[in-house]
Amino acid sequence: MTNIKYQTNKGKIIEGNSIELLKGKMKKKLKGKVNLIITSPPFPLNNKKQYGNEKGEEYLKWFIDMAPIFSDLLAEDGSLVIEIGNAWEPERPVQSLLHLECLFGLVKHPEANLRLIQEFICYNPSKLPSPAQWVTVVCLQTKVDFSLESV
């Protein structure tokens, strides 16, 4: 089901399951014509959320399977901006490498012509330390101490 949220003569914003929308009738209409895709897919969280989120290998496959869809839609000079959230290994205060595997999977997909042009790192000084379980319950977090001495 498609739900047009906003529309002008320049384009529209559609709410819905993007994979279903873009594998269907919109695929032919938009092939090679999209200049910008901005997306923030569900993150690979260890706890199931109401909106549904995959974990581990299922997440990796689901994520990488979007590469040909994005590639088909983008114009020759088009761009894909995607927020790939990080995740933590279950039961450990260790950051997962899954978000990096997802990025590599997108650009190495044999049926897609995607390339990494630039990576943006978001710095949020007001963000709480994470993972929350280890910081607030177990009280374990990275401690950084260094000093600069003039020579």
Short mmCIF file of the C-alpha atoms (twelve columns), coordinates in Angstrom:
data_MODEL
# 
_entry.id   MODEL 
# 
loop_
_atom_site.group_PDB 
_atom_site.id 
_atom_site.type_symbol 
_atom_site.label_atom_id 
_atom_site.label_alt_id 
_atom_site.label_comp_id 
_atom_site.label_asym_id 
_atom_site.label_seq_id 
_atom_site.Cartn_x 
_atom_site.Cartn_y 
_atom_site.Cartn_z 
_atom_site.pdbx_PDB_model_num 
ATOM 1   C CA . MET A 1   0.000  0.000   0.000   1 
ATOM 2   C CA . THR A 2   1.347  3.433   -0.883  1 
ATOM 3   C CA . ASN A 3   0.638  6.547   1.086   1 
ATOM 4   C CA . ILE A 4   1.620  9.862   -0.497  1 
ATOM 5   C CA . LYS A 5   2.649  12.129  2.377   1 
ATOM 6   C CA . TYR A 6   3.663  15.202  0.388   1 
ATOM 7   C CA . GLN A 7   3.547  16.135  -3.275  1 
ATOM 8   C CA . THR A 8   4.534  19.038  -5.517  1 
ATOM 9   C CA . ASN A 9   5.094  19.343  -9.251  1 
ATOM 10  C CA . LYS A 10  8.767  18.469  -8.541  1 
ATOM 11  C CA . GLY A 11  8.107  15.150  -6.819  1 
ATOM 12  C CA . LYS A 12  6.530  13.378  -3.879  1 
ATOM 13  C CA . ILE A 13  7.258  11.668  -0.587  1 
ATOM 14  C CA . ILE A 14  5.766  8.191   -0.329  1 
ATOM 15  C CA . GLU A 15  5.423  6.230   2.889   1 
ATOM 16  C CA . GLY A 16  5.447  2.453   2.692   1 
ATOM 17  C CA . ASN A 17  7.602  -0.653  2.538   1 
ATOM 18  C CA . SER A 18  10.332 0.543   0.206   1 
ATOM 19  C CA . ILE A 19  11.354 -2.911  -0.982  1 
ATOM 20  C CA . GLU A 20  7.770  -3.804  -1.945  1 
ATOM 21  C CA . LEU A 21  7.257  -0.422  -3.613  1 
ATOM 22  C CA . LEU A 22  10.496 -0.475  -5.563  1 
ATOM 23  C CA . LYS A 23  10.285 -4.070  -6.748  1 
ATOM 24  C CA . GLY A 24  6.783  -3.457  -8.055  1 
ATOM 25  C CA . LYS A 25  5.350  -1.084  -10.635 1 
ATOM 26  C CA . MET A 26  7.553  1.831   -9.531  1 
ATOM 27  C CA . LYS A 27  10.695 -0.019  -10.632 1 
ATOM 28  C CA . LYS A 28  10.130 0.403   -14.370 1 
ATOM 29  C CA . LYS A 29  8.923  3.968   -14.003 1 
ATOM 30  C CA . LEU A 30  11.921 5.108   -11.938 1 
ATOM 31  C CA . LYS A 31  14.752 2.973   -13.358 1 
ATOM 32  C CA . GLY A 32  17.826 5.154   -13.851 1 
ATOM 33  C CA . LYS A 33  15.946 8.361   -13.028 1 
ATOM 34  C CA . VAL A 34  16.505 8.867   -9.290  1 
ATOM 35  C CA . ASN A 35  19.098 11.476  -8.351  1 
ATOM 36  C CA . LEU A 36  19.019 11.002  -4.581  1 
ATOM 37  C CA . ILE A 37  18.018 8.198   -2.246  1 
ATOM 38  C CA . ILE A 38  18.119 9.003   1.468   1 
ATOM 39  C CA . THR A 39  17.288 6.138   3.781   1 
ATOM 40  C CA . SER A 40  17.692 5.008   7.357   1 
ATOM 41  C CA . PRO A 41  16.743 1.340   7.472   1 
ATOM 42  C CA . PRO A 42  16.037 -0.436  10.767  1 
ATOM 43  C CA . PHE A 43  19.210 -1.117  12.717  1 
ATOM 44  C CA . PRO A 44  20.325 -4.667  13.589  1 
ATOM 45  C CA . LEU A 45  19.353 -4.403  17.262  1 
ATOM 46  C CA . ASN A 46  19.620 -7.418  19.536  1 
ATOM 47  C CA . ASN A 47  16.119 -6.898  20.962  1 
ATOM 48  C CA . LYS A 48  13.090 -7.147  18.683  1 
ATOM 49  C CA . LYS A 49  11.298 -3.859  18.103  1 
ATOM 50  C CA . GLN A 50  7.644  -3.283  17.240  1 
ATOM 51  C CA . TYR A 51  8.527  -2.228  13.675  1 
ATOM 52  C CA . GLY A 52  10.442 -5.459  13.153  1 
ATOM 53  C CA . ASN A 53  14.174 -5.766  12.794  1 
ATOM 54  C CA . GLU A 54  16.388 -8.575  11.649  1 
ATOM 55  C CA . LYS A 55  19.534 -9.679  13.467  1 
ATOM 56  C CA . GLY A 56  22.892 -11.079 12.448  1 
ATOM 57  C CA . GLU A 57  23.139 -12.969 9.161   1 
ATOM 58  C CA . GLU A 58  19.449 -12.381 8.363   1 
ATOM 59  C CA . TYR A 59  20.015 -8.627  8.671   1 
ATOM 60  C CA . LEU A 60  23.133 -8.783  6.508   1 
ATOM 61  C CA . LYS A 61  21.302 -10.658 3.737   1 
ATOM 62  C CA . TRP A 62  18.269 -8.340  3.933   1 
ATOM 63  C CA . PHE A 63  20.493 -5.262  3.776   1 
ATOM 64  C CA . ILE A 64  22.730 -6.447  0.933   1 
ATOM 65  C CA . ASP A 65  19.705 -7.559  -1.112  1 
ATOM 66  C CA . MET A 66  18.788 -3.860  -1.426  1 
ATOM 67  C CA . ALA A 67  21.953 -3.092  -3.438  1 
ATOM 68  C CA . PRO A 68  20.524 -4.032  -6.885  1 
ATOM 69  C CA . ILE A 69  17.317 -2.104  -6.122  1 
ATOM 70  C CA . PHE A 70  19.273 1.062   -5.298  1 
ATOM 71  C CA . SER A 71  21.597 0.574   -8.257  1 
ATOM 72  C CA . ASP A 72  18.718 0.153   -10.728 1 
ATOM 73  C CA . LEU A 73  16.965 3.285   -9.499  1 
ATOM 74  C CA . LEU A 74  19.916 5.672   -9.447  1 
ATOM 75  C CA . ALA A 75  20.713 7.940   -12.374 1 
ATOM 76  C CA . GLU A 76  24.296 7.865   -13.644 1 
ATOM 77  C CA . ASP A 77  25.126 10.851  -11.406 1 
ATOM 78  C CA . GLY A 78  22.770 9.816   -8.585  1 
ATOM 79  C CA . SER A 79  23.687 9.415   -4.923  1 
ATOM 80  C CA . LEU A 80  22.674 7.086   -2.132  1 
ATOM 81  C CA . VAL A 81  22.853 8.468   1.405   1 
ATOM 82  C CA . ILE A 82  22.248 5.726   3.922   1 
ATOM 83  C CA . GLU A 83  22.436 5.761   7.694   1 
ATOM 84  C CA . ILE A 84  23.896 2.481   8.822   1 
ATOM 85  C CA . GLY A 85  23.524 2.290   12.572  1 
ATOM 86  C CA . ASN A 86  25.952 0.268   14.590  1 
ATOM 87  C CA . ALA A 87  25.031 -2.615  16.847  1 
ATOM 88  C CA . TRP A 88  26.499 -4.522  19.728  1 
ATOM 89  C CA . GLU A 89  27.366 -8.169  20.078  1 
ATOM 90  C CA . PRO A 90  24.777 -10.016 22.174  1 
ATOM 91  C CA . GLU A 91  25.661 -10.325 25.855  1 
ATOM 92  C CA . ARG A 92  28.974 -8.459  25.423  1 
ATOM 93  C CA . PRO A 93  30.042 -4.796  25.578  1 
ATOM 94  C CA . VAL A 94  31.624 -5.177  22.137  1 
ATOM 95  C CA . GLN A 95  30.610 -3.279  19.024  1 
ATOM 96  C CA . SER A 96  29.540 -5.532  16.186  1 
ATOM 97  C CA . LEU A 97  31.167 -5.247  12.767  1 
ATOM 98  C CA . LEU A 98  27.839 -5.954  11.080  1 
ATOM 99  C CA . HIS A 99  27.369 -2.356  9.914   1 
ATOM 100 C CA . LEU A 100 30.742 -2.510  8.157   1 
ATOM 101 C CA . GLU A 101 29.902 -5.864  6.575   1 
ATOM 102 C CA . CYS A 102 26.671 -4.275  5.299   1 
ATOM 103 C CA . LEU A 103 28.575 -1.397  3.724   1 
ATOM 104 C CA . PHE A 104 31.054 -3.757  2.068   1 
ATOM 105 C CA . GLY A 105 28.165 -5.939  0.892   1 
ATOM 106 C CA . LEU A 106 26.482 -3.001  -0.833  1 
ATOM 107 C CA . VAL A 107 29.549 -1.948  -2.784  1 
ATOM 108 C CA . LYS A 108 30.692 -5.492  -3.599  1 
ATOM 109 C CA . HIS A 109 27.307 -6.824  -4.715  1 
ATOM 110 C CA . PRO A 110 27.798 -8.461  -8.144  1 
ATOM 111 C CA . GLU A 111 24.459 -7.181  -9.485  1 
ATOM 112 C CA . ALA A 112 24.904 -3.571  -8.357  1 
ATOM 113 C CA . ASN A 113 27.075 -0.717  -9.506  1 
ATOM 114 C CA . LEU A 114 27.508 1.120   -6.196  1 
ATOM 115 C CA . ARG A 115 30.703 2.752   -4.949  1 
ATOM 116 C CA . LEU A 116 31.699 4.311   -1.645  1 
ATOM 117 C CA . ILE A 117 32.465 7.956   -2.357  1 
ATOM 118 C CA . GLN A 118 32.525 9.376   1.140   1 
ATOM 119 C CA . GLU A 119 31.798 8.262   4.672   1 
ATOM 120 C CA . PHE A 120 30.255 10.660  7.172   1 
ATOM 121 C CA . ILE A 121 30.640 10.110  10.896  1 
ATOM 122 C CA . CYS A 122 28.028 11.800  13.049  1 
ATOM 123 C CA . TYR A 123 29.425 13.274  16.254  1 
ATOM 124 C CA . ASN A 124 26.787 13.840  18.909  1 
ATOM 125 C CA . PRO A 125 28.304 15.226  22.120  1 
ATOM 126 C CA . SER A 126 25.000 14.844  23.972  1 
ATOM 127 C CA . LYS A 127 24.574 11.150  23.142  1 
ATOM 128 C CA . LEU A 128 24.725 8.875   26.147  1 
ATOM 129 C CA . PRO A 129 27.484 6.255   26.304  1 
ATOM 130 C CA . SER A 130 26.436 2.885   25.001  1 
ATOM 131 C CA . PRO A 131 25.585 0.058   24.991  1 
ATOM 132 C CA . ALA A 132 23.146 1.114   27.726  1 
ATOM 133 C CA . GLN A 133 23.022 -2.313  29.382  1 
ATOM 134 C CA . TRP A 134 26.745 -2.226  30.063  1 
ATOM 135 C CA . VAL A 135 26.988 1.458   30.958  1 
ATOM 136 C CA . THR A 136 23.955 1.841   33.229  1 
ATOM 137 C CA . VAL A 137 23.372 -1.664  34.626  1 
ATOM 138 C CA . VAL A 138 26.743 -3.411  34.672  1 
ATOM 139 C CA . CYS A 139 28.626 -0.070  34.946  1 
ATOM 140 C CA . LEU A 140 31.339 -0.938  32.451  1 
ATOM 141 C CA . GLN A 141 32.503 1.635   29.913  1 
ATOM 142 C CA . THR A 142 35.563 2.820   28.103  1 
ATOM 143 C CA . LYS A 143 37.807 5.026   30.137  1 
ATOM 144 C CA . VAL A 144 40.136 7.288   28.218  1 
ATOM 145 C CA . ASP A 145 43.040 9.015   29.884  1 
ATOM 146 C CA . PHE A 146 45.877 10.681  28.107  1 
ATOM 147 C CA . SER A 147 48.122 13.639  28.526  1 
ATOM 148 C CA . LEU A 148 49.948 15.854  26.116  1 
ATOM 149 C CA . GLU A 149 53.408 16.929  27.120  1 
ATOM 150 C CA . SER A 150 55.452 19.536  25.364  1 
ATOM 151 C CA . VAL A 151 58.851 18.376  24.260  1 
# 
